[in-house]
Each structure stands twice: as C-alpha cells, then as structure tokens.
Phi, psi and omega in degrees: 000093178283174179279107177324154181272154158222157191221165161231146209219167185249138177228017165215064167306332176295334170281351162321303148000266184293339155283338184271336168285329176284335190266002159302265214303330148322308174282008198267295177330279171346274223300325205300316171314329187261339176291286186349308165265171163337112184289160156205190169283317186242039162268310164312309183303312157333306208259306167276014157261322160293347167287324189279307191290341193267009162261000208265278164338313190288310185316310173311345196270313175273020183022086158269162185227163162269159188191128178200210182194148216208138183326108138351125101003100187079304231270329196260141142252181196211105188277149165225103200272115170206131168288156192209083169263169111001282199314324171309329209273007177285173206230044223308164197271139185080014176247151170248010133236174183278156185292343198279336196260329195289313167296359167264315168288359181254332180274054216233096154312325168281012174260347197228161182246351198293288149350297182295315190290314207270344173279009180283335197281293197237144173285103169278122190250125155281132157230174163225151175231159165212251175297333179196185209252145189215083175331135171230178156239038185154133196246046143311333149341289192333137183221322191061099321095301207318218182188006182191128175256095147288079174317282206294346177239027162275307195308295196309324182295299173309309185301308173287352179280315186254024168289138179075023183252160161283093172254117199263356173185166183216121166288071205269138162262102178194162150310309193104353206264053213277157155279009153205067155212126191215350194206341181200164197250134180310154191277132195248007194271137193090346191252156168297179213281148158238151211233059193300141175231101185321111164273136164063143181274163175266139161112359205245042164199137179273134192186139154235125175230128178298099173293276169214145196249096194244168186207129180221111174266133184215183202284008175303146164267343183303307183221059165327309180235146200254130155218150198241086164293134167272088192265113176283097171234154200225082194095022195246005161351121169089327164328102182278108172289144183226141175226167218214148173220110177242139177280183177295316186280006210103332185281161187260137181247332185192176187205198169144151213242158161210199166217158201256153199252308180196138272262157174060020180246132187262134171285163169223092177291161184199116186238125156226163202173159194230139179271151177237029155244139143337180163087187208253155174201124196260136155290127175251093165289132181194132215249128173222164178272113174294118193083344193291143175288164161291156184094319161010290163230156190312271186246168183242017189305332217261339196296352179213124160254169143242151203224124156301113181235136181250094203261317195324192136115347188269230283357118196256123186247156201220152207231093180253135180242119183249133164275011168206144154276172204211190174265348184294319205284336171307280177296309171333301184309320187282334183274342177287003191285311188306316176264139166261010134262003174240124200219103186274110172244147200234129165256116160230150196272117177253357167205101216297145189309168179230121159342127109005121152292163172245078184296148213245087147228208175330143149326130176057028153279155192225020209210153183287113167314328206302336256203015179240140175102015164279026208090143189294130166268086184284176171315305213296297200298331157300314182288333156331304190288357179269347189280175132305151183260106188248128156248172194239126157228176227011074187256152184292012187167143176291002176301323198285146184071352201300352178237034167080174187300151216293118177283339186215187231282302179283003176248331146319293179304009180264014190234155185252333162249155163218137211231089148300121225196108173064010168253119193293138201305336181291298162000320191257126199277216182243342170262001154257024160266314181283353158330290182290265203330330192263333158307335185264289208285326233250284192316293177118026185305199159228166163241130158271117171239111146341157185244034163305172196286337179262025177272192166062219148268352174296326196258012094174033163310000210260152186060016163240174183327286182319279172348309186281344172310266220309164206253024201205142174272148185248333163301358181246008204300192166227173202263154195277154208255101184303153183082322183284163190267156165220139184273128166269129152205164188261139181286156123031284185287320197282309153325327199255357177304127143323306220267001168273291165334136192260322182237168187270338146267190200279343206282312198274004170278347192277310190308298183317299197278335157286341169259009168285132160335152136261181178225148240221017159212118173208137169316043196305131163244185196252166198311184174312144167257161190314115156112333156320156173256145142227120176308332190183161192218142176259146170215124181268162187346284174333298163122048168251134194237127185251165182280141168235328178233147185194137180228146160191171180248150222216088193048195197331321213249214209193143190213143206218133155246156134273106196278303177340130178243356167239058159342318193267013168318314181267009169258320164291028137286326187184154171304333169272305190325318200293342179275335150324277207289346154324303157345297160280354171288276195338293174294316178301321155324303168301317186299334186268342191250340214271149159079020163283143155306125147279188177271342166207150211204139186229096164253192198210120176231113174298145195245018196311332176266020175283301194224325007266134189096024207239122200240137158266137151232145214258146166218115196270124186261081190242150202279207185283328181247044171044044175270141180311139177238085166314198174028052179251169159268082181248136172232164191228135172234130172297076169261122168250161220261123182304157189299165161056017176205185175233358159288144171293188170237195182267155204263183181217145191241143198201137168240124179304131197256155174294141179268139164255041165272311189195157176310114156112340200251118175265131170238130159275176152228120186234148194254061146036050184276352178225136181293139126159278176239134159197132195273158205218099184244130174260107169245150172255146153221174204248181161350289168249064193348076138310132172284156189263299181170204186211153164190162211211122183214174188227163151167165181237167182231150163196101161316314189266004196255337226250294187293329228223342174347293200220143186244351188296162169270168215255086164314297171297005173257299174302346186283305185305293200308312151324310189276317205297333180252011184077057168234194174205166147317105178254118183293145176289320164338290168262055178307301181318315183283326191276323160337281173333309176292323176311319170317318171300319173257164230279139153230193209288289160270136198241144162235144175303149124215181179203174202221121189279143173282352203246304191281069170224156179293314171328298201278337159299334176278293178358282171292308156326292178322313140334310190285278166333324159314295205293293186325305202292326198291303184289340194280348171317286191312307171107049189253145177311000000 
C-alpha cells in the first residue's frame, strides 16, 4: 500500500490571465526602482523577494488547490494481527520483561496514540494467532500460551476471511519464529500489504538449541547408524556444549563435547552405534551447558529431541544363483548366516545338461536296448535325463525353485537381491536375462555378478540385459593374463563407503588390506561406464591395474560387479581374516538390499499446515509384480509409545484413502496431541481381502521443542513476507507515525479531496515574509 499522490490544480482558471498581467507589472515596477542605484548582490535579492511576494499575491487571483485521494473513513477494514505463542515468553538479555509484555504494551491503547489515528480511519477487526488465528475483541486475551506460531495458516485464514472484502491492511506482531513455513510459502495472491512488526531483539538472548537432528543408515556393521545434530547456541561464547544419546530408558550410550567459538554458532555432533535389537526403536538427543547455573538459558524447552530409528524391514531374501558349487558360496552362506536380517537362497548347478545318446536299436525306440523289456520309457521321462542337474537350498517350501530360476515377474520379483556366480548368459533363457533388467530398473532390486570363470564376458554377458545392467563394459575388457597374481586396494571413492570399509580407523583398514592374500583369478572387464563408481581395484607385480568392485545405479535398483573370482582365498589365512571376509559378504549384502522397495511401504510427512502436531501418512501399495495396487484396504494403527520405553500403548485405528496424488498410494492424517514417541502400523489387503503386507514406522512431536527451535527472531522471513505483499517492515517506535500515514496510501476504497492552497496562513505568511524581508533589507542599505 503505497502512499497516494496529491497533485495542484487551479480553481479559478480564468484569472490566470489577469494574474499574470498584475504580477508583470509589479515585477516591471520591482525592476525599474532597483535599476536606478548602485548594482550588488543584495539589490538582486532584494528585487527577487518583491518578485516572489507579488506572485504569491498575484496567485491568490487562480485559487489554487491540492487534490488527491484517501481511504473513505470507515469504509476500509483493517487487521491488527499479534502472535500469541508460547514462544513470546522469552525474555532478551538486558530486559525487565518478557517479549510478551513488551507486546502488551505496545498493543495497550492508553499507551500508544497509533490505535486511535487507525480506528478513526479504518474499520479495525483484532486477532491472536498460535496454533490458528482467533477473532478477540481486545487483546487483553493474549495469555502467550500457544503451542505453535502458524504464520502461514494465520496469513491463509485471513486471505479466505476477507475475500472480496475491503481489506486495506494487515498489521502483523510477531517474531517471525513460524512453525509451518519452513520450505514453501502459503498462497499470498488476495492478500493486502502486510505490515510485520518485529518482537525482540536479535543478538539479545543466551540459549542452546537442537536446530536439526538428522538419522541415516548404511550396511557398516559396526555402527549402521549415523546420527548427526545441529546445536544453535546464541550468546554463549567461550562456552563447552555437551549433547548426550540416551536409549528410550535412559541410559547413556555416548557424549561428546565442544566449545563454542563464537556468539551465534551452530555446532555439528555426529554418533554412531549399532542398535542392538531390530526393529523400530526411539533415541534421546539432548544438548546442556555442563556445570551452567539455572537461568542460564532463555529456555531448556529446545534441548532434547527423541528420534526414530527403524533395523526393521527384513528378513530381506537373496537369490544366489551358481553354475558349479565352489568355495564363494561356502562363505559367503555363511557370514549371511550370522544376520537375522538376511536369508540367502541358493540355485546351484552340480551338473551341466548332457547331449542325448543315439541309441542303435529297433525303429522308434528311444532307450539303451541293454535296458529293453525293463519297463515303459515315455519321451517326457528321457527327456528329464537332458537337463541340468539343479539343487536348491534354504528354500521356504518345496515348491520354490522346483522348475529352476524364476520364469515370471511375480515369482522373481519376491526376492530383493540377486547374486550371480560362475554362471554363464546361456543358463538363462532370453526372456528371463530380461527378467533380471527388469528386476533391477522396474523392481528395484540389487544386482551382484561375481567374478567367476562364466562371469562377465567369458560367459556371454556382453550384448545382453544383464550386461547393460552392470555397472563395467564388457567389450572393452582386456584378455586374461595366466599366471599372474593380483593386490586388493581400495579407490578414493572405495574410502569414503562405510560398507566398503571394515574398520573404523585409516590404520587398521591399511593393516587389513596389507594382509589380504593375493589373488589369482580375476575377471577382466573394460572401465567403470558413466555415472558408475569404482570402489577397488586389483593390480599386478607389473603394476597393470584392473576394476575389481564398481557399483551404479540402475532404474529403481543398483547393480555391483565383483570381478575376483577366488575372494575366498583370504579367509583361509588366520581366524581374523575369515571374520574380515564375513564381514565384508555382510556389508555387500546389506548394500545390495538397502533402499529396496518393499510391496508396502510407510512413510511418516509433517502435515503443519494441517494442523500443528499433524503427521500424513503415506501408504505405498504394490501388487506382486510391483505395479501401483489400487482398490486395496490399508488400515493404520497409532500407538504412542510410553515414556521411559519403547513398548506401545493402546493404539488408534484409522483408515487410509486413495491419494490423487498418485497411483497405488493411500494417506491418513493424525493429529499429536501430547508431545512424545509414536509408532505407526500399516497392514493392506487387496480386493479379495487378500493380505499384502505390513510395514511399521515412528516418529516423534514436541511443539515446544518445534517453537523454541530457534529463538532469534526471524527478520528475514518477515522482511521477505513484506516485500512479497507491497508492506513494509514497521519499527514499534513509529507505530504513531505510520498510523498517521495509512489514510495516504492507496486502499480498496478511496475519495477525492482537496484543499485550498492560497487561502491558508502559510501561504499569506509567504507574501508578507517576502515583503518585510525586502523592507528590512532596504532600510538596512539605507535606501528610500
């Protein structure tokens, strides 16, 4: 709302004429008296201060007026918006009140005269906003209370209240500190100018605050999961910060310390830790001044999050398919033996189809004559003797594998990796190698190929699915070099992996990788293809360097070769090593299943402009062959999780609707109403109330941990929120003054008016001032 134009106009034009002949002849007058004497400087002065008053005079002859235009009185309404949060209730440093009292005070009408100038002007509607926007009719209301500052769906509650109304402004009171505008801004198109009024000062409070709390898991086995916090401390210079990993009962799992450098600096802590049950589980991160007095800090409200970590999601099963057994497959079953989130099924081949004999006997006989009248031979039971000889092991039921590796979508597709070893592309019909591509880009599996003698291009990968899978060119390979030895070392890239890594320091992973064997069959391929990583490399005496592990990704899933063909070679050096290379099966494992799409999947989405405390939860639905699965039933059950535990309570059951967001995906929304841990179980069923599947996620609400986030106030979010509607930033200083000005700038309804310019004492002190000058001037000089 900018400040309106006035312009001057004439309101006796017809008299122009005739003023300009009377102020001729005056200045006619003027000169001819002052040419007579002796030139100076203040005979000009003189002569243009009698010039100025008689036009001044002459000018009264056109009446001019001012004329512009101004809010109708009354006509306009006008919001005066003040948060009424929790959050006000800080106190800045060097005040003898809280920011809350300061906001009383400002909105106190016998204190401010600002109040009075804007209802003489504008119709004034009050609000308070916290968790939602609230009409009061005074704001003696205000208690600083809230559990939330929703900006954005206090601005949206106004925008839809006062549509098609004359809203000529909005008078906002706040920190700025909103608790649901954090990544996008509410729709601001309809709203009048808003006019932000800064609570509290910046720089004026001692305080430590958990900013952000992030948690990430990858295949290290030591310590799968990382979690990394952001501690904000604010006035606290010189200061040792301590943050804490406490389990749900309490107990302390780790500590670490820092010191603060300088006023306004976010720390950064980083914990690692292996949970030591599956499953969904809650954390307590929690950051204090070690020895610090009370009082200390503005609040301790901001100082502990609890955080979900979720091991679940397994047993996760893996398909290793071999073309001879061998010794990889020895350790390998084994170290996957060890996690009881990993369940390894095995196709291995112990004997390659054989030609059909041509037996010399009778016309149409098909059986070895030594062997006739021993019983009826049908075609089907000779041909049975043409096959491979396949066994199967840990398979769930004698059904699985009973016709060999998987012919279609949905029986491939139940498994989440698949780990090929020594077997050759013919093995494979030409519509199950497109199986496996599609098992990768579609499903979202993982894929392994080995560096056995039938891997790769010895075994005719090159120009097939599989091939374009891997993550290494096969046409490029170079031809393999008999005799020779080869050295494991790690890339670059292969350092900065956790799950490539064994150990936690640089020394003993150095130690490890000088006491690994060499090894004396690898696979050559041609480099890494664009966008692949390569992880490790083999190199022989000569110092010619081949790829040995290269990972990338591939549609939904990720696909990894292993070139080495006897890995297992380093386990039969000493009882550590063989736990080394367990170790590492383990992490290549977990690497290969993490981040598979399961058939149902549970996220947890903060919902703030629903509600406060308000979570969606998304529920991804897929049929067998990992297609979107409409027309399903998912229902959800809520449980929060008692204090001091990680058991629920009794839950709430809610069911989740199809999203038109997207195919397959149903969302609830549940509202938090008491801060703390709460768990979330989904089960689906199809159509024909089939079961789908289940999945289980956490997460926690703290409103005050949410509000106190941050306590500086956010200038720059309100400064933005301003420029974006035509307001501006208003200092609590000039309230009075800006009141005053609102009539001047443009609102919805507006009136002409005007004003004479002549007939006022200004413009008559004008000409006299002129006139009196010019006198006082002469009798100086001592002129007639």
């Amino acid at each position: 709302m900018r400040p309106a134009l006035f312009t001057l106009v004439l309101g006796a034009p017809q008299w122009l004429g005739p003023a300009l002949g009377l102020w001729g002849l005056v200045a006619a007058a003027a000169l001819w008296s002052y040419a007579r004497g002796p030139r100076g400087g203040w005979r000009a002065g003189c002569a243009a201060l009698k010039l100025l008053g008689g036009a001044a005079l002459a000018a009264c002859l056109v009446e001019p007026l001012w004329t512009g235009q101004r809010a109708r009185p009354g006509a306009n309404l006008f919001a005066v918006v003040a948060d009424n949060s929790q959050g006000l209730q800080v106190r800045d440093r060097g005040s003898d009140r809280t920011r809350g009292e300061w906001l009383r005070e400002w909105l106190d009408p016998q204190r401010s005269g600002a109040w009075t100038t804007l209802e003489e002007a504008f119709e004034v509607r009050r609000f308070l906003f916290d968790a939602r926007l609230q009409a009061v009719r005074h704001f003696e209301e205000l208690t600083f209370e809230g559990r939330a500052t929703a900006l954005g769906a206090a601005l949206t509650a106004l925008r839809e209240r006062f549509a098609n109304r004359p809203l000529a402004g909005v008078l906002l009171f706040t920190d700025g500190i909103a608790t649901d505008l954090r990544d996008t801004w509410p729709p601001l198109d309809g709203l009048p100018p808003v006019y932000p009024v800064v609570v509290g000062r910046v720089g004026a409070v001692r305080d430590l605050a958990l900013e952000t709390v992030q948690v990430s898991q990858t295949a290290f086995e030591d310590a799968p999961v990382t979690l990394t916090a952001g501690v904000r401390a604010l006035g606290l210079a010189g200061e040792r910060v301590e943050v804490t990993l406490s389990d749900a009962r309490g107990t302390r799992l780790a500590a670490q310390e820092s010191r603060v450098r300088r006023d306004a600096e976010t720390l950064s802590f980083r914990f690692q830790w292996r949970p030591p049950e599956p499953g969904l589980a809650f954390y307590e991160v929690r950051a204090h001044l070690p020895g610090a007095a009370p009082g200390a800090e503005a609040t301790l409200l901001n100082n502990a999050r609890l955080v979900p970590v979720d091991r679940g999601g397994g047993p996760y099963r893996i398909l290793y398919v071999a073309g001879r057994p061998n010794w990889e497959y020895k350790f390998l079953n084994r170290a996957l033996a060890e996690d009881d989130q990993l369940q390894l099924v095995a196709l291995l081949r112990v004997a390659r189809r054989e030609p059909k004999f041509e037996f010399r006997g009778r016309a149409g006989e098909t059986s070895n004559p030594l062997f006739r009248g021993f019983g009826h031979q049908a075609p089907e039971e000779v041909e049975r003797y043409d096959q491979p000889v396949l066994i199967r092991l840990n398979t769930r039921d004698e059904r699985e594998l009973r016709d060999g590796f998987p012919r279609t979508a949905e029986a491939l597709f139940a498994y989440d990796a698949l780990i090929l070893d020594d077997v050759e592309a013919d093995f494979f019909a030409p519509d199950q190698q497109s199986l496996i591509a599609r098992f990768v880009a579609e499903r979202g599996g993982g894929l392994l190929m080995l560096g056995g003698a039938e891997s790769f291009r010895q075994g005719g990968y090159f120009r097939t699915p599989v091939g374009d899978a891997l993550p290494v060119y096969l046409d490029r390979a170079p031809e393999p070099v008999a005799g020779a030895t080869w050295r494991f070392q790690l890339t670059r890239e292969g350092w900065l992996e956790p799950w490539v890594r064994l150990h936690e320091t640089e020394a003993a992973e150095k130690a490890r990788l000088q006491a690994m064997p060499a090894f004396a069959v690898v696979n050559p391929v041609g480099e890494p293809k664009p966008g692949a990583a390569l992880l490790a490399t083999v190199a022989d005496e000569p110092g010619r360097e081949l790829p040995a592990l290269a990972t990338q990704r591939f549609g939904r899933g990720r696909t990894a070769a292993l070139t080495v063909g006897d890995f297992w070679r380093w386990g039969m050096l000493n009882p550590e090593a063989r736990r080394d290379l367990e170790k590492a099966w383990r992490q290549l494992a977990r690497w290969l299943v993490t981040e598979v799409p399961r058939r149902v999947e549970l996220t947890i989405e903060p919902a703030p402009d629903s509600a406060p405390g308000a979570v969606r939860l998304l529920v991804r639905a897929r049929d067998p062959q990992f297609l979107p699965l409409d027309g399903a039933q998912v229902v959800v059950e809520v449980t929060p999780v008692a204090a001091g535990t990680n058991a629920p309570a009794a839950p709430l059951r809610l069911t989740a609707e199809p999203s038109a967001r997207e195919p397959g995906l149903y969302e609830g929304l549940y509202v938090a109403r008491h801060p703390g841990a709460y768990r979330a179980a989904v089960a689906v069923t199809n159509a024909t109330a089939e079961a789908v599947g289940r999945a289980v996620a956490g997460w926690s609400s703290d409103l005050a941990a949410e509000e106190f986030r941050s306590l500086e106030p956010n200038v720059a979010l309100l400064e933005e929120l301003a420029r974006r509607t035509g307001g501006e930033v208003v200092s609590a200083g000039r309230l009075a003054e800006f009141a005053r000005g609102l009539p001047r700038r443009q609102a919805p309804v507006m009136e002409a008016w005007t004003a004479p310019a002549w007939h006022t004492p200004g413009w008559l002190a004008l000409a006299l001032g002129c006139f009196l000058t010019e006198w006082g001037l002469r009798r100086w000089k001592g002129l007639p």
